[in-house]
C-alpha angles and dihedrals in degrees: 000000000000090000090056090051089050091050095053092044088077089081087077088069086078088067092053092048092052094047092047103037105027106027096151097047112116092229091053090052091048093051092045091052093050093048089218096154099052090041088054091051091046090053091051090049091048091053089049098047092044088052092050092048093045092051100042111008127233097304092112089070088074088067093061092080099067137043090233090054093050091049089050091051093047091050087068105087094214093049091046090053090048091052088049090055087051091053093045091052095050093044088053091050091051091045091053091047091053091046095050094041094048095042088054098044106018097220088162132024116260095256089055089045088056092051091049091049089052090050090052090049091051104029105017110196093029093062091044091051091052091051092049091050093050091045092050091049092048092047092050091053095047114107113245 
């Protein structure tokens, strides 16, 4: 079941491609404003986590408190795929935040925005941190 959810999550890559390659396209802007791709991933995750809870209860939550417990959870292929859906969803949320924020304020040029979106897709928080640093620098240099 979780593997099937993981397989159909790949559709959300279309959202990344549009944000990165066609940021000014009207359809890209529409999709970014609706949040359809991260809502889609969140729905897949919800189906997955509800399935896990329905099948085994909430006992896995006890493993969150130790590194050994987390490793044990991630050694289960279904749980690892479910965690990956979780990561994909949040990376998509952060990517959409960057896209909407930068399209509104233009802290970075569009080619740099595309590079930063790719960094978020591949390295999540690292790409977001770079964007926040650039944005803070640009805001501090802006005349008031």
